[in-house]
Coordinates of C-alpha atoms in Angstrom, one line a residue:
M1 CA -19.1 -27.2 19.2
S2 CA -16.8 -28.7 21.7
F3 CA -14.1 -31.3 20.9
S4 CA -11.9 -33.3 23.2
A5 CA -8.5 -34.8 22.2
R6 CA -8.4 -38.5 22.3
S7 CA -5.7 -41.0 21.2
F8 CA -6.5 -44.5 20.2
A9 CA -5.0 -47.1 22.5
F10 CA -3.7 -49.8 20.1
F11 CA -3.6 -53.3 21.5
A12 CA -0.7 -55.6 20.6
M13 CA -2.5 -58.8 21.7
F14 CA -2.5 -61.6 19.2
T15 CA -3.9 -65.1 19.8
L16 CA -3.0 -67.9 17.4
G17 CA -5.7 -70.3 16.3
S18 CA -8.8 -70.2 14.2
V19 CA -12.2 -68.9 15.2
A20 CA -15.1 -71.4 15.7
A21 CA -18.1 -71.4 13.4
C22 CA -20.7 -68.8 14.4
G23 CA -24.0 -70.7 13.9
G24 CA -23.0 -73.3 11.4
E25 CA -25.6 -72.7 8.8
S26 CA -25.2 -73.6 5.1
S27 CA -25.0 -71.2 2.2
S28 CA -28.3 -70.2 0.9
G29 CA -27.6 -70.2 -2.8
A30 CA -29.5 -68.2 -5.4
G31 CA -33.2 -67.6 -4.8
G32 CA -33.8 -70.7 -2.6
A33 CA -36.2 -70.7 0.3
G34 CA -35.0 -71.5 3.8
G35 CA -32.4 -70.3 6.2
S36 CA -30.1 -67.4 5.8
G37 CA -26.8 -69.2 5.5
D38 CA -24.3 -68.0 8.1
D39 CA -20.9 -67.8 9.5
A40 CA -17.8 -69.2 7.9
A41 CA -15.3 -70.7 10.4
G42 CA -11.8 -69.5 11.0
P43 CA -10.0 -66.2 10.7
G44 CA -9.4 -66.8 7.0
P45 CA -11.7 -65.9 4.1
G46 CA -15.0 -67.7 4.1
S47 CA -16.8 -69.3 1.1
T48 CA -17.6 -66.9 -1.7
S49 CA -20.9 -65.8 -3.0
S50 CA -22.0 -65.1 -6.5
G51 CA -20.9 -61.5 -6.2
P52 CA -23.1 -58.3 -6.3
G53 CA -26.8 -59.0 -6.4
A54 CA -29.3 -57.7 -8.9
T55 CA -30.3 -54.1 -8.3
S56 CA -32.3 -51.7 -10.2
G57 CA -31.2 -48.1 -10.6
G58 CA -27.9 -49.0 -9.0
A59 CA -24.8 -46.9 -9.3
T60 CA -21.7 -48.5 -10.8
S61 CA -18.7 -48.9 -8.6
G62 CA -15.6 -46.8 -9.1
S63 CA -17.3 -43.4 -9.3
A64 CA -19.0 -41.2 -6.8
T65 CA -22.7 -40.9 -7.7
S66 CA -26.0 -39.7 -6.4
G67 CA -28.5 -42.5 -6.4
S68 CA -31.4 -44.2 -4.7
A69 CA -32.0 -47.6 -3.2
T70 CA -34.9 -49.2 -5.1
T71 CA -37.5 -51.4 -3.4
S72 CA -40.5 -53.4 -4.4
S73 CA -44.0 -52.9 -3.0
G74 CA -43.7 -55.8 -0.6
S75 CA -44.1 -55.6 3.2
G76 CA -41.7 -53.2 4.8
D77 CA -40.0 -52.0 1.6
V78 CA -38.6 -48.5 1.8
A79 CA -37.2 -46.1 -0.8
A80 CA -33.9 -44.8 0.4
S81 CA -31.7 -42.2 -1.2
A82 CA -28.3 -40.6 -0.4
T83 CA -25.4 -38.8 -2.0
S84 CA -21.9 -40.0 -2.4
S85 CA -18.9 -37.8 -1.9
G86 CA -15.2 -38.0 -2.8
S87 CA -12.7 -40.7 -3.4
G88 CA -11.4 -43.4 -1.2
D89 CA -7.8 -42.5 -0.7
V90 CA -6.2 -43.6 2.5
T91 CA -4.7 -40.7 4.5
A92 CA -4.1 -42.1 8.0
S93 CA -3.8 -45.4 9.7
A94 CA -6.3 -46.2 12.5
A95 CA -3.4 -47.3 14.6
S96 CA -2.2 -43.7 14.8
T97 CA -1.6 -42.5 18.3
G98 CA -0.9 -38.8 17.5
A99 CA -2.7 -35.9 19.2
G100 CA -5.4 -33.9 17.5
D101 CA -8.3 -36.4 17.7
T102 CA -11.5 -34.3 17.5
T103 CA -14.0 -37.0 18.3
T104 CA -15.9 -37.1 21.6
S105 CA -18.4 -39.1 23.6
T106 CA -20.0 -36.1 25.2
A107 CA -20.5 -33.4 22.6
A108 CA -22.0 -33.4 19.1
T109 CA -19.5 -33.4 16.2
G110 CA -20.0 -32.9 12.5
G111 CA -23.1 -34.6 11.1
T112 CA -24.6 -35.2 14.6
D113 CA -27.6 -33.5 15.9
P114 CA -27.1 -31.4 19.1
G115 CA -28.1 -33.5 22.1
G116 CA -27.7 -36.8 20.2
C117 CA -24.6 -38.0 22.0
S118 CA -25.6 -39.1 25.4
I119 CA -23.6 -42.4 24.8
F120 CA -21.1 -41.7 22.1
C121 CA -20.6 -39.8 18.8
S122 CA -17.8 -39.1 16.4
D123 CA -17.3 -37.6 12.9
F124 CA -13.8 -39.2 12.8
E125 CA -12.2 -36.0 11.8
G126 CA -9.3 -36.4 14.2
G127 CA -6.0 -38.0 13.4
S128 CA -6.9 -41.3 15.1
L129 CA -9.8 -43.3 16.3
P130 CA -11.2 -42.2 19.7
S131 CA -10.1 -44.3 22.7
E132 CA -13.7 -45.6 23.2
V133 CA -13.6 -47.4 19.9
Q134 CA -11.9 -50.9 20.1
F135 CA -11.1 -53.4 17.4
F136 CA -12.6 -56.9 17.4
P137 CA -11.8 -59.8 17.3
E138 CA -9.0 -59.4 19.9
Y139 CA -6.8 -62.0 18.1
L140 CA -6.6 -59.8 15.1
R141 CA -5.7 -56.5 16.9
A142 CA -2.1 -56.8 16.1
R143 CA -3.1 -56.7 12.4
M144 CA -5.8 -54.0 12.8
G145 CA -4.0 -51.6 10.4
E146 CA -4.6 -54.1 7.5
F147 CA -8.3 -53.8 7.9
V148 CA -9.2 -50.4 9.4
T149 CA -7.9 -46.9 8.3
L150 CA -9.0 -43.3 8.5
D151 CA -9.8 -42.3 4.9
S152 CA -10.0 -39.0 3.0
T153 CA -13.6 -39.6 1.9
G154 CA -16.2 -38.3 4.4
H155 CA -20.0 -37.9 4.7
S156 CA -20.1 -34.6 6.5
G157 CA -16.4 -33.7 6.7
T158 CA -13.2 -34.9 5.0
H159 CA -12.7 -38.2 6.8
S160 CA -14.4 -41.5 7.6
V161 CA -13.5 -45.0 8.8
K162 CA -12.6 -47.3 6.0
V163 CA -13.0 -51.1 6.6
S164 CA -11.4 -53.5 4.2
G165 CA -13.6 -56.6 4.8
T166 CA -11.3 -59.4 3.6
D167 CA -11.1 -61.6 6.7
F168 CA -13.8 -63.4 8.6
S169 CA -14.5 -60.5 11.0
Q170 CA -13.1 -57.0 11.2
M171 CA -15.3 -54.8 13.5
L172 CA -15.0 -51.8 15.7
G173 CA -16.9 -51.8 19.0
V174 CA -18.3 -49.1 21.4
A175 CA -19.7 -49.8 24.9
V176 CA -23.5 -49.3 25.1
P177 CA -26.3 -49.8 27.5
S178 CA -28.9 -52.6 26.9
N179 CA -31.4 -50.1 25.4
F180 CA -30.0 -47.5 22.9
W181 CA -30.7 -45.7 19.7
G182 CA -28.0 -45.2 17.0
R183 CA -27.3 -43.5 13.7
I184 CA -24.4 -44.1 11.3
Y185 CA -23.7 -43.2 7.7
L186 CA -22.3 -46.0 5.6
K187 CA -21.1 -46.5 2.1
S188 CA -19.9 -49.5 0.1
A189 CA -17.5 -49.9 -2.8
T190 CA -19.9 -52.5 -4.3
D191 CA -23.6 -53.1 -4.6
I192 CA -25.3 -55.1 -1.9
Q193 CA -24.5 -58.8 -2.2
M194 CA -26.5 -62.0 -2.4
G195 CA -24.3 -63.6 0.2
H196 CA -24.8 -63.1 3.9
N197 CA -22.6 -60.6 5.7
T198 CA -22.9 -58.1 8.6
Y199 CA -22.5 -54.3 8.7
V200 CA -23.5 -53.4 12.3
A201 CA -24.6 -55.3 15.4
A202 CA -25.6 -55.1 19.0
V203 CA -23.9 -57.9 21.1
E204 CA -24.2 -59.3 24.6
G205 CA -20.7 -60.8 24.8
N206 CA -17.2 -59.6 25.0
G207 CA -16.9 -58.5 21.4
D208 CA -15.6 -61.8 20.0
P209 CA -17.7 -62.8 17.0
N210 CA -18.5 -66.2 18.6
N211 CA -19.3 -65.0 22.1
G212 CA -22.8 -64.2 23.3
E213 CA -26.0 -63.2 21.4
Q214 CA -25.6 -60.9 18.5
I215 CA -28.4 -59.1 16.6
R216 CA -26.9 -58.1 13.3
I217 CA -27.9 -55.8 10.4
G218 CA -26.4 -56.6 7.1
E219 CA -26.9 -58.0 3.7
H220 CA -28.4 -61.2 2.3
Q221 CA -30.2 -62.1 -1.0
C222 CA -29.3 -58.6 -2.4
Q223 CA -31.1 -56.7 0.3
L224 CA -30.8 -55.4 3.8
E225 CA -31.6 -57.8 6.6
L226 CA -31.8 -58.4 10.3
N227 CA -30.2 -61.6 11.7
R228 CA -29.9 -63.3 15.1
K229 CA -26.7 -65.3 15.6
S230 CA -27.8 -68.0 18.0
D231 CA -30.5 -69.6 15.8
D232 CA -29.8 -67.7 12.5
K233 CA -33.3 -66.3 12.5
E234 CA -33.7 -63.7 9.9
K235 CA -35.9 -60.8 8.8
L236 CA -35.4 -59.8 5.2
S237 CA -36.4 -56.3 4.1
N238 CA -38.6 -57.7 1.3
G239 CA -40.8 -59.4 3.8
G240 CA -39.1 -62.9 3.7
T241 CA -38.8 -64.0 0.0
Y242 CA -35.4 -65.6 -0.4
M243 CA -34.8 -64.1 -3.8
C244 CA -32.8 -61.1 -5.1
S245 CA -35.9 -59.1 -5.6
G246 CA -37.5 -56.3 -3.6
G247 CA -36.3 -55.1 -0.2
V248 CA -33.9 -52.3 0.6
K249 CA -31.0 -52.3 -1.9
L250 CA -27.9 -50.3 -1.1
V251 CA -26.0 -49.4 -4.3
A252 CA -22.3 -48.8 -4.6
N253 CA -20.5 -45.5 -3.8
T254 CA -23.6 -44.0 -2.1
W255 CA -23.9 -42.7 1.5
Y256 CA -26.9 -44.0 3.4
C257 CA -28.2 -43.0 6.8
L258 CA -28.8 -46.2 8.9
E259 CA -30.7 -45.8 12.2
F260 CA -31.5 -48.5 14.7
H261 CA -33.2 -48.9 18.1
Y262 CA -31.9 -51.9 20.0
N263 CA -34.1 -52.4 23.1
G264 CA -32.7 -55.5 24.7
P265 CA -34.9 -55.6 27.8
G266 CA -38.0 -54.8 25.6
R267 CA -37.1 -57.5 23.1
S268 CA -37.4 -55.2 20.2
V269 CA -35.4 -53.9 17.2
N270 CA -36.3 -51.2 14.8
V271 CA -34.4 -50.3 11.6
F272 CA -34.6 -47.1 9.5
V273 CA -32.9 -46.2 6.2
D274 CA -32.7 -42.5 5.3
G275 CA -35.3 -41.7 7.9
T276 CA -37.9 -44.2 6.9
E277 CA -38.6 -47.3 9.0
V278 CA -38.1 -50.7 7.4
T279 CA -41.0 -52.4 9.0
A280 CA -40.3 -55.8 7.6
M281 CA -37.1 -55.8 9.7
G282 CA -38.7 -54.9 13.0
V283 CA -39.0 -57.5 15.8
T284 CA -40.8 -57.4 19.1
D285 CA -40.0 -60.8 20.5
W286 CA -36.2 -61.2 20.3
G287 CA -34.8 -61.3 23.8
P288 CA -34.7 -60.1 26.5
Y289 CA -31.0 -59.3 25.9
D290 CA -28.4 -57.4 27.9
Y291 CA -26.3 -55.6 25.2
K292 CA -22.8 -54.6 26.0
L293 CA -21.4 -53.4 22.7
F294 CA -22.4 -51.8 19.4
K295 CA -20.2 -53.0 16.6
F296 CA -19.7 -51.7 13.0
G297 CA -17.4 -52.8 10.2
F298 CA -17.7 -56.0 8.2
E299 CA -18.2 -59.7 9.1
K300 CA -18.1 -62.1 6.1
Y301 CA -20.0 -65.3 6.2
H302 CA -21.0 -66.5 2.8
G303 CA -20.4 -63.4 0.8
G304 CA -17.4 -61.9 -1.0
A305 CA -14.9 -59.4 0.4
K306 CA -16.3 -55.8 0.7
T307 CA -14.9 -52.4 1.4
M308 CA -17.1 -50.2 3.6
W309 CA -16.9 -46.6 4.9
Y310 CA -18.5 -45.3 8.1
D311 CA -19.0 -41.8 9.3
D312 CA -21.0 -39.6 11.7
L313 CA -21.7 -42.2 14.3
A314 CA -24.1 -41.2 17.1
L315 CA -25.4 -43.4 19.9
N316 CA -28.0 -41.9 22.2
S317 CA -30.8 -42.7 24.7
E318 CA -33.3 -41.3 22.2
R319 CA -33.6 -41.2 18.4
V320 CA -31.0 -39.1 16.7
G321 CA -32.3 -38.8 13.2
C322 CA -30.4 -38.1 9.9
G323 CA -30.0 -34.4 10.2
K324 CA -26.7 -32.5 10.4

């Protein structure tokens, strides 16, 4: 396979001031019906949730395990399984500018199917992030090293991107067209939370968490969910019951294959976990949108802090799949 050397262009821009609220919804609380509860204002930590949600068959944090995500029989539920690998020791800062980056936007790398990189792909096995990947929000770029590092635990190789989700928003963005497919492997240090937070998103704006429409995939009510920033509309993976029961539950220290199809002009979003579509999270009437960026990392609204790992990212014009 072909690799190209890239160095990460680290921005030293820092804007003082706090970030405005992203939707202004209230916290959902435990098991209540109603809205999702959304974005905490300001660059500082938001309100806390009740901690990890109830899961069945979940792996305990602190040890690498092989486990499965448990679901109920409700609409759109899916059984998802994956295998964890290795520890979470930090080996390199994402701010590194040294040579030897083996990620590329034109050729498949480890964990990516051949032909699945028409937009971008990376296995993050180089010594730094590829230049196509930028940190958001811009006002926190001077502190990026506090939130993002290259880590010695990997899905297909020996490295991944570690995101320490302690601030309001700490995300990495890649330019995309308005209609794209994607695949990323993700792992968390803790079980999925009751509070509302984001893992990945397609956004129309300039990358700032408060700019433009954002269609986000993350956690709420102890399950995977899809959320729209502008009106806080939400699609829970258990079909819409605002309780910590059913739906797709991601357990700690376990790698999952998350796929997504964001069709902005076509007004649709489809989400897959370990190769199986989560139909309860699909939409056909959100838009039309003109996406500019795909973002991954962690955005904290009403949940607690969270450490995430990401690996084997592939963005393509067609479905990539979860194969090697």
